[in-house]
Short mmCIF file of C-alpha atoms and ligand atoms in Angstrom, two decimals:
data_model
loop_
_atom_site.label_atom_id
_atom_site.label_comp_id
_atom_site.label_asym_id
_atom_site.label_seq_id
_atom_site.Cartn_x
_atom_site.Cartn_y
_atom_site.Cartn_z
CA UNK A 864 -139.74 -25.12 99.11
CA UNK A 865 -143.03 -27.21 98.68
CA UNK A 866 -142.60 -30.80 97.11
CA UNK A 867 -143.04 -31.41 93.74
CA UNK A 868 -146.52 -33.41 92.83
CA UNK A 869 -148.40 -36.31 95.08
CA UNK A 870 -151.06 -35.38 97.03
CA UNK A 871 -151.71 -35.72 101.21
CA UNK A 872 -154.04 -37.30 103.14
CA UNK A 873 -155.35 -36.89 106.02
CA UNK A 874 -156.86 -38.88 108.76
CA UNK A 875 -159.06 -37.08 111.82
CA UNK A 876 -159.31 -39.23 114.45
CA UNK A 877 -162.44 -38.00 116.61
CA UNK A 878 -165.31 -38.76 118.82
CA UNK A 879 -167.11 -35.87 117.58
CA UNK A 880 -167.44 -36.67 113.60
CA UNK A 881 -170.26 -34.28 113.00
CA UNK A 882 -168.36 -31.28 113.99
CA UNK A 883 -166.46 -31.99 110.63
CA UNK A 884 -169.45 -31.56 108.44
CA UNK A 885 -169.34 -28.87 106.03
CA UNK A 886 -165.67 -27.22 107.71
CA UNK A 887 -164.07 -28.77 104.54
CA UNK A 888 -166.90 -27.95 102.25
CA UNK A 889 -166.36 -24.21 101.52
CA UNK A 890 -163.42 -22.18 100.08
CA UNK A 891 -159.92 -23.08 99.10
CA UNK A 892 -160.16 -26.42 101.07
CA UNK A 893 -163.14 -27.22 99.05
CA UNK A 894 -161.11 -26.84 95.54
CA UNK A 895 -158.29 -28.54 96.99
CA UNK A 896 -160.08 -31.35 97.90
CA UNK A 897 -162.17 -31.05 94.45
CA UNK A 898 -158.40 -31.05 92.88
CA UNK A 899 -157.38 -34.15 94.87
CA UNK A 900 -154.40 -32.18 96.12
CA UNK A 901 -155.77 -33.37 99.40
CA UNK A 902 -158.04 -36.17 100.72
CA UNK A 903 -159.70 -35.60 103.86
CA UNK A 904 -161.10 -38.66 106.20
CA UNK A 905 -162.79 -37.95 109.34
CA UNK A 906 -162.84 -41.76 111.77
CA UNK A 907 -165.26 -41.65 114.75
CA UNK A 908 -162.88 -43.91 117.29
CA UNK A 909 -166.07 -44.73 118.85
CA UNK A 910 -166.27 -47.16 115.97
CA UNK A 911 -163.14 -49.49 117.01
CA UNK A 912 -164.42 -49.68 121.07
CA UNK A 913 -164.57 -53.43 122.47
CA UNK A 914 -166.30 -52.30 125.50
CA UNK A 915 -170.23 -53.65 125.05
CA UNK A 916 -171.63 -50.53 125.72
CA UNK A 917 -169.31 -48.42 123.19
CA UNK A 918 -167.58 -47.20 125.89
CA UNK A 919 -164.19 -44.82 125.36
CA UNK A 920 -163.70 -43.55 128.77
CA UNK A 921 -163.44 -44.03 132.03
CA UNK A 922 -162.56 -42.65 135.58
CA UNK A 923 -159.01 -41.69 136.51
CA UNK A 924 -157.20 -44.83 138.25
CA UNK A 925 -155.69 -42.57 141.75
CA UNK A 926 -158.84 -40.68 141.33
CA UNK A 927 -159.82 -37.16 140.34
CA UNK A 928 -162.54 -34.91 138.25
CA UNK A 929 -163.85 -35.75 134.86
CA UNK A 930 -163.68 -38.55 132.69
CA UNK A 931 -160.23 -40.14 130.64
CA UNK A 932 -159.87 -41.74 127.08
CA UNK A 933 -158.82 -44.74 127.62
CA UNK A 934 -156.34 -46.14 125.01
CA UNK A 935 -157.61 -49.20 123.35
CA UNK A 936 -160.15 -47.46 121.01
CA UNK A 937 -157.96 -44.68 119.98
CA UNK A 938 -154.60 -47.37 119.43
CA UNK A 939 -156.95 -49.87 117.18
CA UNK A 940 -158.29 -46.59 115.04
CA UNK A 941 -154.72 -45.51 114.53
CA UNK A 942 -153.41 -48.34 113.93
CA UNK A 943 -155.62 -49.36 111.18
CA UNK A 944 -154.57 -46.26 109.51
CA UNK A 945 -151.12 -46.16 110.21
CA UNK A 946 -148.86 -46.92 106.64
CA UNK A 947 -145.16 -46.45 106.52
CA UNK A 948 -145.47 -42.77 105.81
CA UNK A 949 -147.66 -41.84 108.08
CA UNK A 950 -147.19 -39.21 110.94
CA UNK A 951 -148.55 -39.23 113.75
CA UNK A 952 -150.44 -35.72 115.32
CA UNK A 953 -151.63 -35.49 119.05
CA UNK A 954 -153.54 -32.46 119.70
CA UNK A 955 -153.33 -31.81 123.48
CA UNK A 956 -152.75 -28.42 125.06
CA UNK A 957 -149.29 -28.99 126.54
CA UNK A 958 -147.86 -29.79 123.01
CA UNK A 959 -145.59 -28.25 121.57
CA UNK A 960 -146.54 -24.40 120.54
CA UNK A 961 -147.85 -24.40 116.74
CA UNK A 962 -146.21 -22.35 113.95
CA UNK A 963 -145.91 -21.60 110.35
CA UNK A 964 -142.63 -23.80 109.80
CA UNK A 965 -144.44 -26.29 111.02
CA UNK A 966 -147.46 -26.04 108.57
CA UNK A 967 -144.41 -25.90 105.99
CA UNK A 968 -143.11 -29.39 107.29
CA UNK A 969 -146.21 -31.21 107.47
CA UNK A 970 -147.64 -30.07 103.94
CA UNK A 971 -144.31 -31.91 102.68
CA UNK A 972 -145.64 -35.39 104.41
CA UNK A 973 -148.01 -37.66 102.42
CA UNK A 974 -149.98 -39.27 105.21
CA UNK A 975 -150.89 -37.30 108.50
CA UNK A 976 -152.50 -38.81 111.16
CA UNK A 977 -154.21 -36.33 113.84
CA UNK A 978 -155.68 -37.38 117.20
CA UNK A 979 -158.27 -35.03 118.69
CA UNK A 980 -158.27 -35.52 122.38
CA UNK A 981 -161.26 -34.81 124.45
CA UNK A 982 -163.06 -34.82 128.20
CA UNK A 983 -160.58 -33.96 130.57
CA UNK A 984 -157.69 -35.85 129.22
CA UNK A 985 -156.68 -39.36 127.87
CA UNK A 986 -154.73 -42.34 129.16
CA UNK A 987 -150.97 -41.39 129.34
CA UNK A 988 -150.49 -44.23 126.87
CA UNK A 989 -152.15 -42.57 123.68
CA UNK A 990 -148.41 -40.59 123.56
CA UNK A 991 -146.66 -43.84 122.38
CA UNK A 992 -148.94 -43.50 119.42
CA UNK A 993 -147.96 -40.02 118.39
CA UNK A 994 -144.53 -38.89 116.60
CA UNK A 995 -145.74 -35.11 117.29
CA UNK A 996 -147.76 -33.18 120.02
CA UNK A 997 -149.21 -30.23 119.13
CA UNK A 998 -150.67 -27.42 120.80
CA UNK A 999 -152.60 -24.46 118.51
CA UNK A 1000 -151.89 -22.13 121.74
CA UNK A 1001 -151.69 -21.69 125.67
CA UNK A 1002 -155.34 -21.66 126.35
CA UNK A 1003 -157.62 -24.76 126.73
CA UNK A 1004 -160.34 -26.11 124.50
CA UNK A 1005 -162.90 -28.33 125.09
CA UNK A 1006 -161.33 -31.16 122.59
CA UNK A 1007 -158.70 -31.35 120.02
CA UNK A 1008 -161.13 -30.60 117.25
CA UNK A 1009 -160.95 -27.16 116.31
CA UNK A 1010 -157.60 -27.47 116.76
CA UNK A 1011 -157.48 -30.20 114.05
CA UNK A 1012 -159.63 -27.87 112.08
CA UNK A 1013 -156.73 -25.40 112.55
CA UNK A 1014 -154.16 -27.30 111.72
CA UNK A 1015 -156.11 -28.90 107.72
CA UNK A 1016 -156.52 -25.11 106.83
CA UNK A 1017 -153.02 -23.86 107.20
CA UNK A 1018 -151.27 -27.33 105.82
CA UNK A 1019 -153.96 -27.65 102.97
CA UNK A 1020 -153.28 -23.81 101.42
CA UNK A 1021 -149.35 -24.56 101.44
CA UNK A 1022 -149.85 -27.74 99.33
CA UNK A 1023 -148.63 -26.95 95.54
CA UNK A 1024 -151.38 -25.98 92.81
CA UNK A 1025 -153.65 -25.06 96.01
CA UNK A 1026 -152.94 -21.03 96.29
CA UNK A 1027 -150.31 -19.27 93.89
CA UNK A 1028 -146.94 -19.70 95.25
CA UNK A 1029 -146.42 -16.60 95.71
CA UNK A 1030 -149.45 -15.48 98.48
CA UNK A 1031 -147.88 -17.34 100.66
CA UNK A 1032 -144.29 -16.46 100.18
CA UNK A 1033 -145.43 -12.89 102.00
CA UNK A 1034 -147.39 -14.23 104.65
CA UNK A 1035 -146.82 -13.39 107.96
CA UNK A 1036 -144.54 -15.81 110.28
CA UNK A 1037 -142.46 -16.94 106.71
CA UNK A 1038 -138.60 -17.26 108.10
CA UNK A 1039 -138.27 -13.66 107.87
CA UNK A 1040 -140.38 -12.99 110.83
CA UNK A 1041 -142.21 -9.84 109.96
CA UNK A 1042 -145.67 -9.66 110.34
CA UNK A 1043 -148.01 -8.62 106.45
CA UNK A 1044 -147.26 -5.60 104.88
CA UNK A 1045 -150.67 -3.57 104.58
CA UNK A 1046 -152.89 -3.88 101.34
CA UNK A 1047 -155.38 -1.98 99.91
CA UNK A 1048 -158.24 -2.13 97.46
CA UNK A 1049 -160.80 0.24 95.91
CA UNK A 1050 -162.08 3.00 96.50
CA UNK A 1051 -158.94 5.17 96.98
CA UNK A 1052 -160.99 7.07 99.65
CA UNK A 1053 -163.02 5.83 102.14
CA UNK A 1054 -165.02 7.58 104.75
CA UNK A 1055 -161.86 9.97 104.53
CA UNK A 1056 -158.94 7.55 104.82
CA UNK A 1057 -156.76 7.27 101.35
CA UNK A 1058 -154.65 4.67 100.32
CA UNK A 1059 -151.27 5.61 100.39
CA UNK A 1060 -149.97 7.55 97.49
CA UNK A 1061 -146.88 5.65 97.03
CA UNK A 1062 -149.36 2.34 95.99
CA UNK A 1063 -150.89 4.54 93.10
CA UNK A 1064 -147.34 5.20 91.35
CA UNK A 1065 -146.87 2.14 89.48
CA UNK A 1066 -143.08 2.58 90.87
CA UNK A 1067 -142.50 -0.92 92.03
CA UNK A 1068 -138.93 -0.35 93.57
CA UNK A 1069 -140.72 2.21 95.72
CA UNK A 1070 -143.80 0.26 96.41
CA UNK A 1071 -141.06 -2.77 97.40
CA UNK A 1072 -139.61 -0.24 99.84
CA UNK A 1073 -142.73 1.16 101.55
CA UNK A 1074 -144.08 -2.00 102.14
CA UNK A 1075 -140.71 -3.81 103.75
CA UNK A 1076 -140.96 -0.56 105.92
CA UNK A 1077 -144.88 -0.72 106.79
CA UNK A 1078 -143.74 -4.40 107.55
CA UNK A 1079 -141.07 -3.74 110.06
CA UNK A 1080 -143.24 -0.87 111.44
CA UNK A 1081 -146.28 -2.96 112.44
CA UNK A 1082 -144.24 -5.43 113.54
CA UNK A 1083 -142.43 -3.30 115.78
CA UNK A 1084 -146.39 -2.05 117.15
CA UNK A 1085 -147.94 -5.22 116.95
CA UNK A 1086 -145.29 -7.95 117.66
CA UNK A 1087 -142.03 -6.67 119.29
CA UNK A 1088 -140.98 -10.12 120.29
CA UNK A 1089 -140.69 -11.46 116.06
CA UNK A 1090 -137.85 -8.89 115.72
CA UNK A 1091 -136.17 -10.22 118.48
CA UNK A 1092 -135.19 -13.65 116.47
N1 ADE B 781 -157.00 -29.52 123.08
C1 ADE B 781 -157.50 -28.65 124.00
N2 ADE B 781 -156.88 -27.47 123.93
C2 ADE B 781 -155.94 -27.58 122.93
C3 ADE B 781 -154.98 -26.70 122.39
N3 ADE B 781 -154.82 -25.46 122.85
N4 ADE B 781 -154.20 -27.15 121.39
C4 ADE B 781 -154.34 -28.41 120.94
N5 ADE B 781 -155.23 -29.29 121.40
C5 ADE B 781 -156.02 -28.89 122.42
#
């Protein structure tokens, strides 16, 4: 169930601003934005540093490799966002694992917040800030960017008026936990492989059947483990 009218907004919180341009600028985020179903701000935290020479990190107190965010930046760029509604996102590979019900749940928010960390970490303290730690998947990234990227496109197509309803009432990793049935488009042959016959017979009780079958079929091949739930 998707909320009925108001739009989101969204607030990237980055050090890297300029790997924003033109992400939002094509396709179905484009027209939602056009819409106003969704209003996208990008915020370099650079912007909000005290130190005198724009400083944002520093060396690990205890030691260690690399460079850490230190907090102050990051708290006074969040906080100047922050509204009642807001929620808070901290992208950081040992969040928690990220998944469609959870692009449901944060489409239904009207203010998201999302913190792209960077370097080889940030200051413990940057957690207090967050409501929600996220990780897009067990590998690690150079920064919480692309991740961020990740998260606008599959939150922005679930917001109402943005795709029909009912595209993404099929897609893969809804409740039901079955993976896409397969689709097909013209030509009916190509380079010798048809599309199935049962597609062609306008029968759409049998088409309904086939493709809950294909579904639990490539499931089975592809993803063993969704069938398990
Ligand atoms: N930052 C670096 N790697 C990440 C990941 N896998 N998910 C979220 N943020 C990250």
């Amino acid at each position: 169930m998707n909320k009925v009218g108001g739009n989101l907004t969204i607030d990237i919180v980055t050090i890297f601003p300029n790997m924003f341009n033109n992400i939002f600028e094509e396709s179905i985020i484009k027209r939602a934005k056009d819409k106003d179903k969704v209003i996208i701000n990008i915020h370099n935290f650079r912007d909000y540093t005290l130190d005198p020479h724009n400083k944002v990190d520093d060396v690990a107190y205890g030691g260690g490799e690399g460079m850490v965010l230190m907090p102050q930046p990051i708290f006074d760029c969040v906080e100047s966002l922050k509204k009642e509604n807001s929620k808070v996102i901290l992208l950081t590979p040992s969040g928690i694992p990220y998944k469609q019900k959870m692009a449901y749940d944060l489409s239904q928010e009207e203010h998201l917040i999302i913190i792209c960390g960077h370097y080889e970490g940030f200051d413990e303290r940057i957690r207090t800030l967050a409501d929600i730690e996220i990780s897009i998947g067990d590998y690690v990234l150079t920064g919480g960017e692309i991740p961020a990227m990740v998260l606008v496109d599959s939150i922005v197509r679930l917001l109402p008026g943005v795709i029909k309803e009912k595209s993404h009432l099929n897609d893969s990793f809804n409740e039901n936990y079955l993976l896409d049935y397969p689709t097909y488009t013209k030509p009916r042959v190509f380079r010798g492989m048809e599309v199935p016959k049962v597609l062609l017979t306008g029968n759409h009780q049998e088409i309904e059947k086939y493709r809950l079958e294909e579904s639990i079929k490539k499931t089975k091949e592809l993803r063993p483990d969704l069938l398990e739930k």
